[in-house]
PDB file of C-alpha atoms in Angstrom:
ATOM      1  CA  MET U   1     272.169   9.309  17.026  1.00  0.00           C
ATOM      2  CA  ARG U   2     268.502   8.554  17.638  1.00  0.00           C
ATOM      3  CA  PHE U   3     267.694   5.623  15.378  1.00  0.00           C
ATOM      4  CA  ARG U   4     264.033   5.684  16.383  1.00  0.00           C
ATOM      5  CA  TRP U   5     263.649   8.959  14.459  1.00  0.00           C
ATOM      6  CA  LEU U   6     266.358   8.405  11.853  1.00  0.00           C
ATOM      7  CA  LEU U   7     264.961   5.133  10.414  1.00  0.00           C
ATOM      8  CA  PRO U   8     261.434   6.484   9.726  1.00  0.00           C
ATOM      9  CA  ALA U   9     262.970   9.597   8.119  1.00  0.00           C
ATOM     10  CA  VAL U  10     265.269   7.486   5.919  1.00  0.00           C
ATOM     11  CA  ALA U  11     262.342   5.231   4.940  1.00  0.00           C
ATOM     12  CA  LEU U  12     260.350   8.284   3.809  1.00  0.00           C
ATOM     13  CA  MET U  13     263.353   9.642   1.883  1.00  0.00           C
ATOM     14  CA  VAL U  14     263.796   6.319   0.092  1.00  0.00           C
ATOM     15  CA  TRP U  15     260.080   6.287  -0.715  1.00  0.00           C
ATOM     16  CA  ALA U  16     260.357   9.820  -2.123  1.00  0.00           C
ATOM     17  CA  ALA U  17     263.396   8.867  -4.195  1.00  0.00           C
ATOM     18  CA  VAL U  18     261.699   5.763  -5.589  1.00  0.00           C
ATOM     19  CA  ILE U  19     258.295   7.348  -6.324  1.00  0.00           C
ATOM     20  CA  ALA U  20     258.398  11.135  -6.317  1.00  0.00           C
ATOM     21  CA  VAL U  21     261.582  11.658  -8.362  1.00  0.00           C
ATOM     22  CA  PRO U  22     260.617   9.330 -11.274  1.00  0.00           C
ATOM     23  CA  ALA U  23     257.034  10.676 -11.234  1.00  0.00           C
ATOM     24  CA  VAL U  24     258.220  14.280 -11.515  1.00  0.00           C
ATOM     25  CA  GLN U  25     260.690  13.376 -14.282  1.00  0.00           C
ATOM     26  CA  THR U  26     257.970  11.572 -16.266  1.00  0.00           C
ATOM     27  CA  TYR U  27     255.557  14.453 -15.736  1.00  0.00           C
ATOM     28  CA  TRP U  28     258.037  17.037 -17.051  1.00  0.00           C
ATOM     29  CA  ARG U  29     258.806  14.909 -20.107  1.00  0.00           C
ATOM     30  CA  LEU U  30     255.089  14.579 -20.852  1.00  0.00           C
ATOM     31  CA  ARG U  31     254.536  18.269 -20.191  1.00  0.00           C
ATOM     32  CA  ALA U  32     257.262  19.195 -22.699  1.00  0.00           C
ATOM     33  CA  ILE U  33     255.335  17.221 -25.310  1.00  0.00           C
ATOM     34  CA  GLY U  34     252.038  18.814 -24.222  1.00  0.00           C
ATOM     35  CA  ALA U  35     253.547  22.312 -24.455  1.00  0.00           C
ATOM     36  CA  GLN U  36     253.799  21.775 -28.198  1.00  0.00           C
ATOM     37  CA  GLY U  37     250.025  21.297 -28.286  1.00  0.00           C
ATOM     38  CA  LYS U  38     250.189  17.525 -28.642  1.00  0.00           C
ATOM     39  CA  ASN U  39     248.923  14.554 -26.740  1.00  0.00           C
ATOM     40  CA  ALA U  40     251.701  12.219 -25.620  1.00  0.00           C
ATOM     41  CA  ALA U  41     251.971   8.832 -27.305  1.00  0.00           C
ATOM     42  CA  VAL U  42     253.320   6.458 -24.667  1.00  0.00           C
ATOM     43  CA  ILE U  43     254.666   2.915 -24.797  1.00  0.00           C
ATOM     44  CA  VAL U  44     255.395   1.353 -21.392  1.00  0.00           C
ATOM     45  CA  GLY U  45     255.873  -2.403 -21.483  1.00  0.00           C
ATOM     46  CA  THR U  46     252.764  -3.794 -23.145  1.00  0.00           C
ATOM     47  CA  PHE U  47     250.819  -0.536 -22.708  1.00  0.00           C
ATOM     48  CA  HIS U  48     250.400   1.581 -25.830  1.00  0.00           C
ATOM     49  CA  GLY U  49     248.275   4.687 -25.624  1.00  0.00           C
ATOM     50  CA  THR U  50     247.813   8.386 -25.946  1.00  0.00           C
ATOM     51  CA  ILE U  51     247.852  10.509 -22.801  1.00  0.00           C
ATOM     52  CA  LEU U  52     245.867  13.728 -22.764  1.00  0.00           C
ATOM     53  CA  PRO U  53     247.572  16.744 -21.142  1.00  0.00           C
ATOM     54  CA  GLU U  54     245.112  16.773 -18.216  1.00  0.00           C
ATOM     55  CA  ASN U  55     246.142  13.174 -17.371  1.00  0.00           C
ATOM     56  CA  PHE U  56     249.935  13.710 -17.434  1.00  0.00           C
ATOM     57  CA  TRP U  57     250.364  13.903 -13.656  1.00  0.00           C
ATOM     58  CA  ARG U  58     248.077  10.947 -13.022  1.00  0.00           C
ATOM     59  CA  PHE U  59     249.942   8.805 -15.548  1.00  0.00           C
ATOM     60  CA  ALA U  60     253.357   9.832 -14.152  1.00  0.00           C
ATOM     61  CA  VAL U  61     252.444   8.831 -10.585  1.00  0.00           C
ATOM     62  CA  ASN U  62     250.761   5.583 -11.643  1.00  0.00           C
ATOM     63  CA  GLU U  63     253.726   4.621 -13.834  1.00  0.00           C
ATOM     64  CA  ALA U  64     256.261   5.271 -11.038  1.00  0.00           C
ATOM     65  CA  VAL U  65     254.212   3.249  -8.542  1.00  0.00           C
ATOM     66  CA  VAL U  66     253.593   0.307 -10.883  1.00  0.00           C
ATOM     67  CA  THR U  67     257.275   0.149 -11.864  1.00  0.00           C
ATOM     68  CA  HIS U  68     258.414  -0.096  -8.236  1.00  0.00           C
ATOM     69  CA  SER U  69     255.369  -1.756  -6.625  1.00  0.00           C
ATOM     70  CA  HIS U  70     257.115  -4.956  -5.510  1.00  0.00           C
ATOM     71  CA  ALA U  71     260.106  -3.164  -3.998  1.00  0.00           C
ATOM     72  CA  LEU U  72     257.814  -0.691  -2.216  1.00  0.00           C
ATOM     73  CA  THR U  73     255.606  -3.412  -0.796  1.00  0.00           C
ATOM     74  CA  ALA U  74     258.585  -5.490   0.390  1.00  0.00           C
ATOM     75  CA  MET U  75     260.214  -2.499   2.053  1.00  0.00           C
ATOM     76  CA  GLN U  76     256.982  -1.399   3.749  1.00  0.00           C
ATOM     77  CA  LEU U  77     255.494  -4.848   4.467  1.00  0.00           C
ATOM     78  CA  PRO U  78     254.241  -4.090   8.019  1.00  0.00           C
ATOM     79  CA  GLY U  79     252.403  -1.071   6.613  1.00  0.00           C
ATOM     80  CA  ALA U  80     250.829  -3.208   3.898  1.00  0.00           C
ATOM     81  CA  LEU U  81     249.609  -5.650   6.537  1.00  0.00           C
ATOM     82  CA  VAL U  82     247.971  -2.734   8.385  1.00  0.00           C
ATOM     83  CA  GLU U  83     246.545  -1.135   5.236  1.00  0.00           C
ATOM     84  CA  MET U  84     244.855  -4.277   3.841  1.00  0.00           C
ATOM     85  CA  PRO U  85     242.334  -4.772   6.680  1.00  0.00           C
ATOM     86  CA  LEU U  86     241.618  -1.035   6.732  1.00  0.00           C
ATOM     87  CA  ALA U  87     240.867  -1.034   3.006  1.00  0.00           C
ATOM     88  CA  ILE U  88     238.584  -4.053   3.400  1.00  0.00           C
ATOM     89  CA  ALA U  89     236.818  -2.533   6.424  1.00  0.00           C
ATOM     90  CA  LEU U  90     235.923   0.691   4.613  1.00  0.00           C
ATOM     91  CA  THR U  91     232.563   0.238   2.942  1.00  0.00           C
ATOM     92  CA  ASN U  92     233.043   2.827   0.201  1.00  0.00           C
ATOM     93  CA  PRO U  93     236.696   3.026  -0.920  1.00  0.00           C
ATOM     94  CA  SER U  94     235.960   5.923  -3.289  1.00  0.00           C
ATOM     95  CA  LEU U  95     235.598   8.158  -0.212  1.00  0.00           C
ATOM     96  CA  TRP U  96     239.187   7.689   0.948  1.00  0.00           C
ATOM     97  CA  TYR U  97     241.360   7.938  -2.130  1.00  0.00           C
ATOM     98  CA  PRO U  98     241.797  10.742  -4.698  1.00  0.00           C
ATOM     99  CA  LYS U  99     239.857  10.412  -7.934  1.00  0.00           C
ATOM    100  CA  GLN U 100     243.018  11.070  -9.979  1.00  0.00           C
ATOM    101  CA  LEU U 101     244.578   7.783  -8.810  1.00  0.00           C
ATOM    102  CA  ASP U 102     243.262   4.264  -8.843  1.00  0.00           C
ATOM    103  CA  GLU U 103     242.686   2.445  -5.556  1.00  0.00           C
ATOM    104  CA  TRP U 104     245.771   0.207  -5.873  1.00  0.00           C
ATOM    105  CA  THR U 105     248.124   3.140  -6.601  1.00  0.00           C
ATOM    106  CA  TRP U 106     246.780   5.115  -3.646  1.00  0.00           C
ATOM    107  CA  SER U 107     247.204   2.050  -1.430  1.00  0.00           C
ATOM    108  CA  LEU U 108     250.911   1.825  -2.343  1.00  0.00           C
ATOM    109  CA  LEU U 109     251.355   5.558  -1.774  1.00  0.00           C
ATOM    110  CA  GLU U 110     249.876   5.532   1.736  1.00  0.00           C
ATOM    111  CA  THR U 111     251.465   2.271   2.944  1.00  0.00           C
ATOM    112  CA  PRO U 112     254.757   3.955   4.024  1.00  0.00           C
ATOM    113  CA  LEU U 113     252.785   6.062   6.509  1.00  0.00           C
ATOM    114  CA  TYR U 114     251.351   2.924   8.123  1.00  0.00           C
ATOM    115  CA  CYS U 115     254.866   1.475   8.292  1.00  0.00           C
ATOM    116  CA  LEU U 116     256.414   4.385  10.232  1.00  0.00           C
ATOM    117  CA  PRO U 117     255.660   2.828  13.662  1.00  0.00           C
ATOM    118  CA  ALA U 118     257.480  -0.360  12.601  1.00  0.00           C
ATOM    119  CA  TRP U 119     260.543   1.656  11.533  1.00  0.00           C
ATOM    120  CA  TRP U 120     260.375   3.558  14.841  1.00  0.00           C
ATOM    121  CA  LEU U 121     260.229   0.285  16.799  1.00  0.00           C
ATOM    122  CA  VAL U 122     263.253  -1.126  14.943  1.00  0.00           C
ATOM    123  CA  GLY U 123     265.151   2.113  15.602  1.00  0.00           C
ATOM    124  CA  LEU U 124     264.293   1.875  19.290  1.00  0.00           C
ATOM    125  CA  GLY U 125     265.570  -1.715  19.317  1.00  0.00           C
ATOM    126  CA  LEU U 126     268.840  -0.607  17.689  1.00  0.00           C
ATOM    127  CA  GLU U 127     269.316   2.032  20.375  1.00  0.00           C
ATOM    128  CA  GLY U 128     268.739  -0.603  23.047  1.00  0.00           C
ATOM    129  CA  LEU U 129     271.076  -3.046  21.334  1.00  0.00           C
ATOM    130  CA  LEU U 130     273.856  -0.453  21.223  1.00  0.00           C
ATOM    131  CA  GLY U 131     273.275   0.421  24.889  1.00  0.00           C
ATOM    132  CA  ARG U 132     272.195   3.994  24.184  1.00  0.00           C
ATOM    133  CA  ARG U 133     268.722   3.610  25.601  1.00  0.00           C
ATOM    134  CA  TRP U 134     266.891   1.411  28.085  1.00  0.00           C
ATOM    135  CA  VAL U 135     264.060  -0.184  26.112  1.00  0.00           C
ATOM    136  CA  ARG U 136     261.012  -1.002  28.225  1.00  0.00           C
ATOM    137  CA  TRP U 137     259.616  -4.501  28.207  1.00  0.00           C
ATOM    138  CA  PRO U 138     256.306  -3.642  26.399  1.00  0.00           C
ATOM    139  CA  SER U 139     258.320  -2.446  23.363  1.00  0.00           C
ATOM    140  CA  LEU U 140     260.575  -5.500  23.568  1.00  0.00           C
ATOM    141  CA  LEU U 141     257.514  -7.756  23.784  1.00  0.00           C
ATOM    142  CA  LEU U 142     255.821  -6.026  20.836  1.00  0.00           C
ATOM    143  CA  GLY U 143     258.974  -6.302  18.714  1.00  0.00           C
ATOM    144  CA  SER U 144     259.500  -9.948  19.674  1.00  0.00           C
ATOM    145  CA  VAL U 145     255.890 -10.776  18.778  1.00  0.00           C
ATOM    146  CA  ALA U 146     256.303  -8.948  15.442  1.00  0.00           C
ATOM    147  CA  TRP U 147     259.502 -10.900  14.763  1.00  0.00           C
ATOM    148  CA  GLY U 148     257.806 -14.217  15.567  1.00  0.00           C
ATOM    149  CA  THR U 149     254.754 -13.304  13.489  1.00  0.00           C
ATOM    150  CA  PHE U 150     256.838 -12.451  10.434  1.00  0.00           C
ATOM    151  CA  ALA U 151     258.915 -15.630  10.833  1.00  0.00           C
ATOM    152  CA  PHE U 152     255.709 -17.682  11.030  1.00  0.00           C
ATOM    153  CA  MET U 153     254.201 -15.878   8.020  1.00  0.00           C
ATOM    154  CA  LEU U 154     257.339 -16.544   5.954  1.00  0.00           C
ATOM    155  CA  CYS U 155     257.233 -20.246   6.851  1.00  0.00           C
ATOM    156  CA  GLU U 156     253.541 -20.355   5.973  1.00  0.00           C
ATOM    157  CA  TYR U 157     254.217 -18.618   2.668  1.00  0.00           C
ATOM    158  CA  LEU U 158     257.115 -20.906   1.721  1.00  0.00           C
ATOM    159  CA  LEU U 159     255.421 -24.128   2.829  1.00  0.00           C
ATOM    160  CA  GLY U 160     251.948 -23.160   1.593  1.00  0.00           C
ATOM    161  CA  TRP U 161     250.009 -24.430   4.596  1.00  0.00           C
ATOM    162  CA  MET U 162     246.990 -22.213   3.956  1.00  0.00           C
ATOM    163  CA  LEU U 163     247.167 -21.792   0.191  1.00  0.00           C
ATOM    164  CA  PRO U 164     248.874 -24.886  -1.264  1.00  0.00           C
ATOM    165  CA  GLY U 165     250.028 -24.817  -4.871  1.00  0.00           C
ATOM    166  CA  ARG U 166     250.704 -21.085  -4.936  1.00  0.00           C
ATOM    167  CA  ALA U 167     253.827 -19.891  -6.738  1.00  0.00           C
ATOM    168  CA  VAL U 168     256.460 -18.365  -4.460  1.00  0.00           C
ATOM    169  CA  GLU U 169     257.376 -14.785  -5.400  1.00  0.00           C
ATOM    170  CA  GLY U 170     260.939 -13.682  -4.675  1.00  0.00           C
ATOM    171  CA  TRP U 171     259.953 -10.156  -3.655  1.00  0.00           C
ATOM    172  CA  VAL U 172     257.554 -11.483  -0.991  1.00  0.00           C
ATOM    173  CA  VAL U 173     260.298 -13.699   0.479  1.00  0.00           C
ATOM    174  CA  ALA U 174     262.698 -10.726   0.395  1.00  0.00           C
ATOM    175  CA  GLY U 175     260.151  -8.519   2.178  1.00  0.00           C
ATOM    176  CA  PHE U 176     259.517 -11.034   4.944  1.00  0.00           C
ATOM    177  CA  GLY U 177     263.251 -11.741   5.235  1.00  0.00           C
ATOM    178  CA  LEU U 178     264.058  -8.041   5.539  1.00  0.00           C
ATOM    179  CA  TRP U 179     261.552  -7.511   8.337  1.00  0.00           C
ATOM    180  CA  ILE U 180     262.542 -10.684  10.182  1.00  0.00           C
ATOM    181  CA  VAL U 181     266.119  -9.364  10.274  1.00  0.00           C
ATOM    182  CA  LEU U 182     264.983  -5.852  11.283  1.00  0.00           C
ATOM    183  CA  PHE U 183     262.599  -6.994  14.021  1.00  0.00           C
ATOM    184  CA  ALA U 184     265.250  -9.426  15.333  1.00  0.00           C
ATOM    185  CA  VAL U 185     267.028  -6.536  17.071  1.00  0.00           C
ATOM    186  CA  LEU U 186     264.257  -6.463  19.698  1.00  0.00           C
ATOM    187  CA  PRO U 187     264.392 -10.089  20.889  1.00  0.00           C
ATOM    188  CA  VAL U 188     268.208  -9.942  20.737  1.00  0.00           C
ATOM    189  CA  CYS U 189     268.140  -6.745  22.815  1.00  0.00           C
ATOM    190  CA  TRP U 190     265.850  -8.487  25.322  1.00  0.00           C
ATOM    191  CA  VAL U 191     268.158 -11.508  25.612  1.00  0.00           C
ATOM    192  CA  LEU U 192     271.245  -9.325  26.038  1.00  0.00           C
ATOM    193  CA  ARG U 193     269.503  -7.236  28.689  1.00  0.00           C
ATOM    194  CA  GLY U 194     268.545 -10.406  30.567  1.00  0.00           C
ATOM    195  CA  ARG U 195     272.180 -11.536  30.532  1.00  0.00           C
ATOM    196  CA  ARG U 196     273.401  -8.157  31.797  1.00  0.00           C
ATOM    197  CA  GLU U 197     270.927  -8.257  34.662  1.00  0.00           C
TER     198      GLU U 197
END
């Protein structure tokens, strides 16, 4: 089994299950109401409003993303860390996201694409750890640096060195913890390879 291709594919399938399936279900429920010639009255949390039929799809996608935003960000944290500087660097954000979605929703929808290389790297490390593939030292170095960076960022977040007094969010800790464990396969693979040699 080639984990370097399997993990990115599974990550995309999970993303589709978490976002696409609820969005389509919400859209069809709203469309059933709209088929009767009515606008849809919606209550989601503290939001109360009327959705026009032309905004059904937009609302369905936004609602699915907002509901699962923390889980998505934690699961795709390396992608979020790539996407943030890109979003800041672009001078006119309206040029790079669809008008039907707000900027934050589009950011959460595209983050899994930026995270695919990280999933690939972890899959490569798993193959090396299981002895199915010889992982070259540049990949091992990149994975070890990523592991160390995420461990440092988690310590910084928990201890508040740069932003003291900030409340600690559980989903952020879970996201960093997940990726520290995932990236750990690369330094472990490197150590085991050194022992074998």
